[in-house]
Amino acid sequence: MGMGRIIRSGERVALSHYHLDAEQWSAMLSAPGATLPLISCWADDARAYVLLLEGDRPLLTSTAVEERRYLAPSSRFAGAEWGERVAYDLYGVEAMDAHGNGASALDEGGWTSTWPLSSRPGPAAGGLRPLAGSHLLRPEQTGLSGPLELSFEVRKGKVRSVEVCAGGAHRGVVSRLLGRTPEEAMPLVSRMTAGGFVAHPLAFARAVAQARGLVPGPGIRDVWMVLLEIERMSLHLFDMARTARGVDAELLATHCDHAREAIARACAEQGVSRRLMDMVTCDGFRDGLEIVPLAQAVHAVMQPRLAALEELHRVFASRLDGFAVLDVRLAERFAVGGVSGRASGRSMDMRRREAGMRLEALRATGSSQGDARAREGLRLAEIRDSLKLLERILGSIGLEDDEPAPDRTDEGIGVAEGARGDVWYWVRLKDGRIESLHVRDPGVSLLPVLGAMLRGYPISRVPAALGSIGISPAGIAL
């Protein structure tokens, strides 16, 4: 039996979720044939979970944690190691036969208790542990917008390996959402990360809708699409500017900054926040939002700027050749999404599975070399597609479809293809409140490949490489 069939032999508890006993879980991890792409891995006191992608559909499986132990998903899925380490830090549950060094992901020794979310937390060990590696980039040195530290092994001035230190970035956001109603949780979800003021609440709203057995109407769906494309253009411009400055292409960076500011100003003039915060609600969108004039205003300021951006990209693109390369095999193995994955040849875009999507507008293709030049070229192509998609939606807004409503199971999975990749939420409700929640930001899939992408570079070039990759620290340690 293949992996998917083994999973579906378990007890079905929700639309795409199957519980496995210990024997079935072991069989799944040792199943012959292809390994399904891993989206995320997590665990709590009671169960361990892996969220997989079968074709373009999510498949969630779980097993019981017995005596604080479970068989490690990383024995089959290399990308599961981060989730196993986080689960140990927060809950004290141990992944047996885990791959990797088992180092702490979040707890650097400064917490007031060990395993703080466990039903049986322990006393704090006391004292900050020294970070591994011979060289450390503090948050202010990485060029990233967030408190993420990177520890490097350096040989002859060149990077040999990378260790991510996310303790300072951990804010305990997910634990603060438990026990709230989805509506009470939404303001905090909307502020999860500046890399997804639309994508994160949209994925959450979709998960909640599925848990409640609801399907948002076509009018709501199209408003969500428009907001997501405006955010996509803005974040692509931000990442392009950051990359350009890393290779002394200041003219291109300035044009990107001006274009992004024009989008923000157009949003403000339409009476919404500059970065579209608090636009998405659990049952639709903010009262008073006029989506048609907003989309028209953003299109009007962005369309005339595209030609100059494309020309400047051609002028400076050679500086990005062969820089911070992501091999397609690594992109596939670790399910790297977004621009980083597609520019390496992993052609996964979760927008293509959405009901009502105007697929004729999604035409962006480009080099699959996996370097910074390919990523920047693809960002420009996706901005062009976003403008075309706005035109298509405005021409047929509220177009009906026949998407059926799911059965209500109080559990749902939601995804939104954000500017930096696929954002996933899993939520379980009890008596209308959030009993369990998991968030997977696309930055997590980049953690296992950073070492390969940065290997051989001098430390001084690391910030430029990180800017090109488009990693967002705020989404990694929630």
XYZ file of C-alpha atoms in Angstrom:
478
model
C 0.000 0.000 0.000
C 1.185 3.482 -0.821
C 1.415 6.259 1.714
C -1.926 7.843 0.834
C -3.832 4.552 1.040
C -2.304 3.710 4.416
C -3.371 7.082 5.774
C -6.934 6.676 4.487
C -7.144 3.255 6.138
C -7.247 5.071 9.476
C -10.236 6.549 11.284
C -11.601 9.528 9.395
C -12.329 12.372 11.793
C -12.663 15.356 9.440
C -12.758 16.211 5.752
C -9.071 15.438 5.149
C -7.949 14.121 8.557
C -7.329 10.495 9.539
C -6.264 9.137 12.939
C -3.750 6.260 12.775
C -2.852 3.796 15.506
C 0.817 3.152 16.265
C 1.057 0.283 13.771
C -0.548 2.272 10.966
C 1.654 5.292 11.756
C 4.771 3.129 11.526
C 3.535 1.619 8.256
C 2.915 5.093 6.843
C 6.441 6.200 7.683
C 7.939 3.097 6.023
C 5.523 2.852 3.077
C 7.096 1.870 -0.234
C 6.955 4.193 -3.195
C 6.842 7.955 -3.404
C 6.946 10.181 -0.338
C 4.144 12.731 -0.294
C 5.366 16.318 0.147
C 5.314 17.442 3.779
C 3.614 20.749 4.515
C 4.041 20.723 8.285
C 4.621 18.594 11.374
C 3.562 19.385 14.936
C 2.609 17.714 18.201
C 1.023 18.453 21.552
C 0.470 16.454 24.748
C -2.038 14.145 23.095
C -1.255 13.667 19.422
C 1.400 14.096 16.740
C 0.362 15.396 13.325
C 1.733 15.554 9.800
C 0.071 17.606 7.071
C 0.895 16.335 3.581
C 0.079 17.346 0.039
C -1.453 14.707 -2.227
C -1.560 16.241 -5.669
C -2.849 19.703 -4.813
C -4.990 18.556 -1.873
C -4.107 18.508 1.836
C -4.029 15.186 3.670
C -3.714 15.313 7.464
C -2.857 12.352 9.638
C -2.248 12.009 13.366
C -1.364 9.448 16.002
C -1.489 9.288 19.786
C 1.462 10.447 21.876
C 2.079 7.729 24.448
C 4.189 8.395 27.536
C 5.399 11.645 25.909
C 6.758 9.771 22.889
C 5.855 9.135 19.259
C 7.675 7.727 16.235
C 9.440 10.615 14.524
C 8.024 11.782 11.167
C 11.552 12.986 10.341
C 12.511 9.331 9.894
C 10.688 9.677 6.545
C 10.104 13.420 6.051
C 13.310 15.410 6.392
C 11.406 18.674 6.787
C 9.611 17.419 9.904
C 12.639 17.984 12.151
C 11.787 21.612 12.931
C 8.264 20.750 14.068
C 9.570 17.930 16.267
C 12.025 20.281 17.974
C 9.353 22.928 18.541
C 6.984 20.303 19.992
C 9.657 19.151 22.447
C 10.378 22.705 23.572
C 6.711 23.552 24.118
C 5.210 20.230 25.255
C 8.123 17.973 26.199
C 7.020 15.236 23.780
C 9.908 13.308 22.236
C 10.158 12.155 18.627
C 11.802 8.711 18.650
C 14.354 7.922 15.928
C 14.362 11.576 14.897
C 16.863 12.771 12.337
C 18.947 15.863 12.999
C 20.903 17.090 16.002
C 17.924 17.467 18.345
C 18.947 20.983 19.346
C 16.354 23.261 20.877
C 14.369 25.290 18.372
C 12.960 27.927 20.727
C 14.088 27.439 24.322
C 17.527 28.980 24.708
C 17.504 28.622 28.477
C 15.781 31.856 29.387
C 12.233 30.593 29.877
C 10.623 30.597 33.320
C 9.555 26.939 32.924
C 10.421 23.965 30.743
C 7.723 22.640 28.375
C 5.427 25.583 29.192
C 2.380 24.347 27.232
C 2.515 20.843 28.663
C -0.004 19.606 31.199
C 3.063 18.894 33.360
C 5.542 21.757 32.866
C 8.896 21.430 34.556
C 11.206 23.884 36.324
C 13.414 26.079 34.193
C 16.973 24.910 33.667
C 18.256 28.428 34.280
C 20.931 30.312 32.375
C 21.126 31.022 28.655
C 22.770 28.281 26.652
C 25.636 29.265 24.369
C 24.718 29.190 20.703
C 26.531 26.781 18.428
C 28.725 27.943 15.590
C 31.825 30.028 15.236
C 30.061 33.115 13.874
C 26.732 34.709 14.803
C 24.610 37.202 12.936
C 22.435 39.147 15.345
C 18.964 40.188 14.166
C 20.142 43.691 13.296
C 22.888 42.195 11.107
C 20.818 39.738 9.038
C 18.985 42.362 7.015
C 15.721 40.635 7.940
C 12.711 42.366 9.456
C 12.525 40.428 12.680
C 14.380 38.914 15.654
C 15.982 35.894 14.006
C 19.583 34.967 14.735
C 21.700 32.826 12.465
C 24.664 30.854 13.746
C 27.302 29.768 11.216
C 30.195 27.406 10.989
C 32.755 29.295 8.925
C 35.860 27.882 7.276
C 38.376 30.123 5.507
C 35.897 32.975 5.617
C 33.118 31.000 3.892
C 29.865 29.609 5.291
C 29.936 25.848 5.870
C 26.676 25.319 7.778
C 23.842 27.349 9.267
C 21.823 26.967 12.468
C 18.656 29.013 12.967
C 18.170 30.522 16.419
C 14.488 31.421 16.745
C 14.130 31.781 20.508
C 14.075 35.555 20.355
C 11.414 35.454 17.632
C 9.005 33.259 19.589
C 6.032 35.258 20.864
C 3.651 32.547 22.031
C 1.005 33.794 19.619
C -0.688 30.455 18.980
C -1.116 29.692 22.698
C -2.788 33.086 23.156
C -5.419 32.163 20.560
C -6.570 28.991 22.289
C -9.921 29.317 24.020
C -11.001 32.325 21.974
C -13.761 32.386 19.397
C -12.481 32.715 15.815
C -13.853 36.257 15.744
C -11.932 37.135 18.912
C -8.789 35.566 17.481
C -8.912 37.290 14.088
C -7.336 40.642 15.138
C -4.272 38.807 16.452
C -4.117 36.526 13.404
C -4.248 39.648 11.224
C -1.089 40.889 12.955
C 0.770 37.588 12.855
C 3.386 38.869 10.419
C 3.858 41.841 8.101
C 4.647 39.222 5.462
C 0.980 38.279 5.399
C -1.513 40.825 6.728
C -3.939 39.349 4.176
C -2.608 35.822 3.609
C -2.624 34.750 7.270
C -6.169 35.883 8.164
C -7.425 34.557 4.825
C -6.009 31.064 5.455
C -7.454 31.197 8.973
C -10.888 32.317 7.720
C -10.942 29.460 5.214
C -10.039 26.932 7.917
C -12.782 28.274 10.188
C -15.328 28.206 7.358
C -14.523 24.552 6.639
C -14.788 23.687 10.326
C -18.228 25.304 10.418
C -19.342 23.578 7.206
C -19.571 26.842 5.265
C -18.433 28.059 1.857
C -17.937 31.820 1.414
C -20.058 33.210 -1.413
C -18.510 34.268 -4.740
C -18.621 37.946 -3.799
C -16.585 37.346 -0.638
C -14.246 35.007 -2.488
C -13.469 37.633 -5.135
C -12.846 40.356 -2.544
C -10.379 38.041 -0.819
C -8.624 37.386 -4.140
C -8.260 41.104 -4.873
C -6.839 41.859 -1.429
C -4.364 38.997 -1.730
C -3.104 40.191 -5.129
C -2.603 43.745 -3.875
C -0.572 42.366 -0.972
C 1.382 40.156 -3.375
C 2.485 43.138 -5.446
C 3.452 45.155 -2.389
C 5.547 42.389 -0.814
C 7.200 41.466 -4.104
C 8.292 45.095 -4.452
C 9.624 45.059 -0.878
C 11.664 41.901 -1.499
C 12.929 43.219 -4.839
C 14.099 46.449 -3.218
C 15.868 44.573 -0.442
C 17.597 42.302 -2.963
C 18.591 45.194 -5.202
C 20.223 47.066 -2.332
C 22.184 43.942 -1.483
C 23.917 44.108 -4.868
C 24.240 47.933 -5.024
C 21.393 48.364 -7.519
C 20.102 51.432 -5.718
C 18.192 52.833 -8.701
C 16.079 49.684 -9.018
C 15.537 49.614 -5.245
C 14.317 53.212 -5.264
C 11.838 52.535 -8.070
C 10.521 49.517 -6.136
C 10.149 51.653 -3.006
C 8.253 54.336 -4.916
C 5.935 51.780 -6.516
C 5.192 50.167 -3.159
C 4.506 53.566 -1.598
C 2.134 54.373 -4.466
C 0.148 51.203 -3.720
C 0.037 52.056 -0.014
C -1.104 55.602 -0.763
C -3.827 54.329 -3.096
C -5.072 52.046 -0.319
C -5.111 54.899 2.203
C -6.987 57.159 -0.206
C -9.667 54.475 -0.491
C -10.153 54.478 3.267
C -8.315 51.231 4.103
C -5.020 50.640 5.887
C -1.863 51.090 3.879
C -0.876 47.417 4.235
C -4.458 46.039 4.220
C -4.469 45.059 7.883
C -7.859 44.049 9.356
C -9.546 43.722 5.967
C -10.365 39.997 6.214
C -12.991 38.773 8.695
C -14.131 35.254 9.496
C -17.291 35.687 7.439
C -16.030 38.024 4.738
C -14.418 41.441 4.843
C -14.468 44.675 6.785
C -17.658 46.735 6.682
C -17.367 49.673 4.322
C -14.684 48.153 2.091
C -15.374 49.148 -1.526
C -13.331 46.619 -3.447
C -13.936 47.850 -7.004
C -12.561 51.400 -6.554
C -9.723 50.002 -4.436
C -8.675 47.548 -7.159
C -9.016 50.237 -9.830
C -6.902 52.697 -7.851
C -4.102 50.193 -7.225
C -4.132 49.089 -10.868
C -3.956 52.700 -12.028
C -0.834 53.511 -9.991
C 0.995 50.239 -10.579
C 0.444 49.490 -14.259
C 2.425 52.506 -15.602
C 5.406 51.671 -13.389
C 5.856 48.106 -14.560
C 7.811 48.846 -17.763
C 10.460 50.876 -15.919
C 10.837 48.146 -13.287
C 11.288 45.500 -15.973
C 13.885 47.598 -17.792
C 15.873 48.264 -14.610
C 15.736 44.581 -13.761
C 17.310 43.780 -17.140
C 20.078 46.299 -16.460
C 21.026 44.884 -13.055
C 20.020 41.221 -13.418
C 23.522 39.967 -14.196
C 24.599 40.882 -10.651
C 22.219 38.189 -9.380
C 23.402 35.349 -11.611
C 24.217 32.192 -9.652
C 23.512 33.893 -6.330
C 21.901 31.889 -3.455
C 20.857 28.949 -5.619
C 18.112 26.564 -4.480
C 18.357 23.215 -6.246
C 15.052 21.837 -7.527
C 15.640 18.559 -5.679
C 15.807 20.412 -2.369
C 12.764 22.493 -3.299
C 10.804 19.303 -3.960
C 12.115 17.428 -0.931
C 11.248 20.197 1.523
C 8.115 21.442 -0.283
C 9.508 24.968 -0.665
C 6.745 27.108 -2.101
C 6.231 30.634 -3.307
C 8.721 32.418 -5.526
C 11.674 30.502 -4.079
C 10.132 27.162 -4.994
C 8.739 28.146 -8.406
C 11.992 29.849 -9.450
C 13.731 26.519 -8.771
C 11.330 24.485 -10.893
C 8.751 23.369 -8.288
C 5.652 24.632 -10.041
C 3.250 24.720 -7.107
C 0.806 27.611 -6.795
C -2.157 26.948 -4.502
C -4.184 29.642 -6.243
C -4.727 27.230 -9.128
C -6.973 24.998 -6.999
C -9.220 27.803 -5.773
C -12.842 27.851 -6.923
C -13.555 30.875 -9.083
C -9.909 31.591 -9.910
C -9.408 33.245 -13.318
C -6.702 30.808 -14.359
C -6.041 32.532 -17.684
C -4.454 35.394 -15.722
C -1.875 33.151 -14.003
C 0.707 32.866 -16.741
C 3.953 33.715 -14.949
C 6.820 31.491 -15.933
C 10.513 32.114 -15.990
C 13.927 30.644 -15.431
C 14.118 27.611 -13.171
C 17.770 28.227 -12.331
C 16.876 28.752 -8.692
C 19.124 31.781 -8.223
C 18.387 35.354 -7.193
C 18.000 36.423 -10.830
C 15.293 33.797 -11.388
C 13.472 34.856 -8.222
C 13.495 38.552 -9.129
C 12.343 37.849 -12.678
C 9.500 35.734 -11.361
C 8.441 38.409 -8.888
C 8.107 40.866 -11.755
C 6.165 38.341 -13.825
C 3.813 37.691 -10.909
C 3.189 41.430 -10.474
C 2.179 41.518 -14.124
C -0.133 38.549 -13.543
C -1.628 40.205 -10.455
C -2.553 43.258 -12.498
C -4.134 41.036 -15.139
C -6.006 39.103 -12.451
C -7.415 42.346 -11.028
C -8.723 43.172 -14.508
C -10.324 39.733 -14.880
C -11.988 39.867 -11.473
C -13.304 43.396 -12.017
C -14.801 42.210 -15.298
C -16.730 39.362 -13.681
C -16.856 40.040 -9.950
C -19.082 37.668 -7.998
C -19.018 35.023 -10.723
C -21.015 32.048 -9.484
C -19.562 28.553 -9.055
C -20.890 25.259 -7.768
C -18.441 24.592 -4.930
C -20.283 22.374 -2.419
C -20.287 23.100 1.295
C -18.409 20.532 3.416
C -19.980 18.657 6.300
C -19.526 20.414 9.630
C -16.902 18.607 11.692
C -15.617 21.504 13.841
C -12.231 20.981 12.200
C -10.853 22.658 9.107
C -7.770 23.285 6.987
C -7.274 26.567 5.156
C -4.585 27.721 2.750
C -3.751 31.002 1.048
C -1.030 31.441 -1.554
C 0.716 34.465 -0.104
C 3.451 36.490 -1.748
C 6.147 34.371 -0.081
C 4.417 31.026 -0.409
C 1.571 28.918 0.875
C 0.221 29.818 4.335
C -1.632 26.985 6.100
C -3.950 26.964 9.122
C -5.477 23.964 10.870
C -8.126 24.674 13.472
C -10.326 22.537 15.719
C -13.304 24.121 17.455
C -15.137 23.055 20.573
C -18.300 24.819 21.691
C -17.507 27.556 19.201
C -14.029 28.261 20.586
C -10.555 27.333 19.346
C -9.503 24.116 21.030
C -6.418 23.470 18.872
C -4.610 25.471 16.235
C -1.559 25.095 14.044
C -0.002 27.672 11.724
C 2.503 26.950 9.005
C 4.163 30.009 7.495
C 6.096 29.460 4.230
C 9.291 30.584 5.927
C 9.423 27.298 7.836
C 10.009 25.313 4.635
C 13.059 27.471 3.901
C 14.848 26.689 7.168
C 16.219 23.266 6.094
C 17.583 24.607 2.787
C 19.310 27.761 4.057
C 22.580 25.925 4.645
C 22.734 24.662 1.068
C 21.769 28.053 -0.379
C 24.361 29.983 1.651
C 27.196 27.451 1.627
C 30.435 28.889 0.268
C 29.438 32.542 0.635
C 31.318 35.035 2.802
C 29.338 36.220 5.815
C 29.209 39.727 4.349
C 26.981 38.510 1.494
C 24.513 36.593 3.650
C 22.100 39.536 4.249
C 21.746 40.084 0.479
C 21.057 36.396 -0.034
C 18.443 36.343 2.717
C 16.711 39.328 1.151
C 16.453 37.509 -2.160
C 15.033 34.395 -0.499
C 12.255 36.443 1.113
C 12.228 34.850 4.536
C 10.038 36.421 7.240
C 11.200 35.767 10.832
C 7.871 36.739 12.413
C 6.115 33.767 10.809
C 8.630 31.112 11.828
C 8.357 30.968 15.628
C 4.744 31.503 16.587
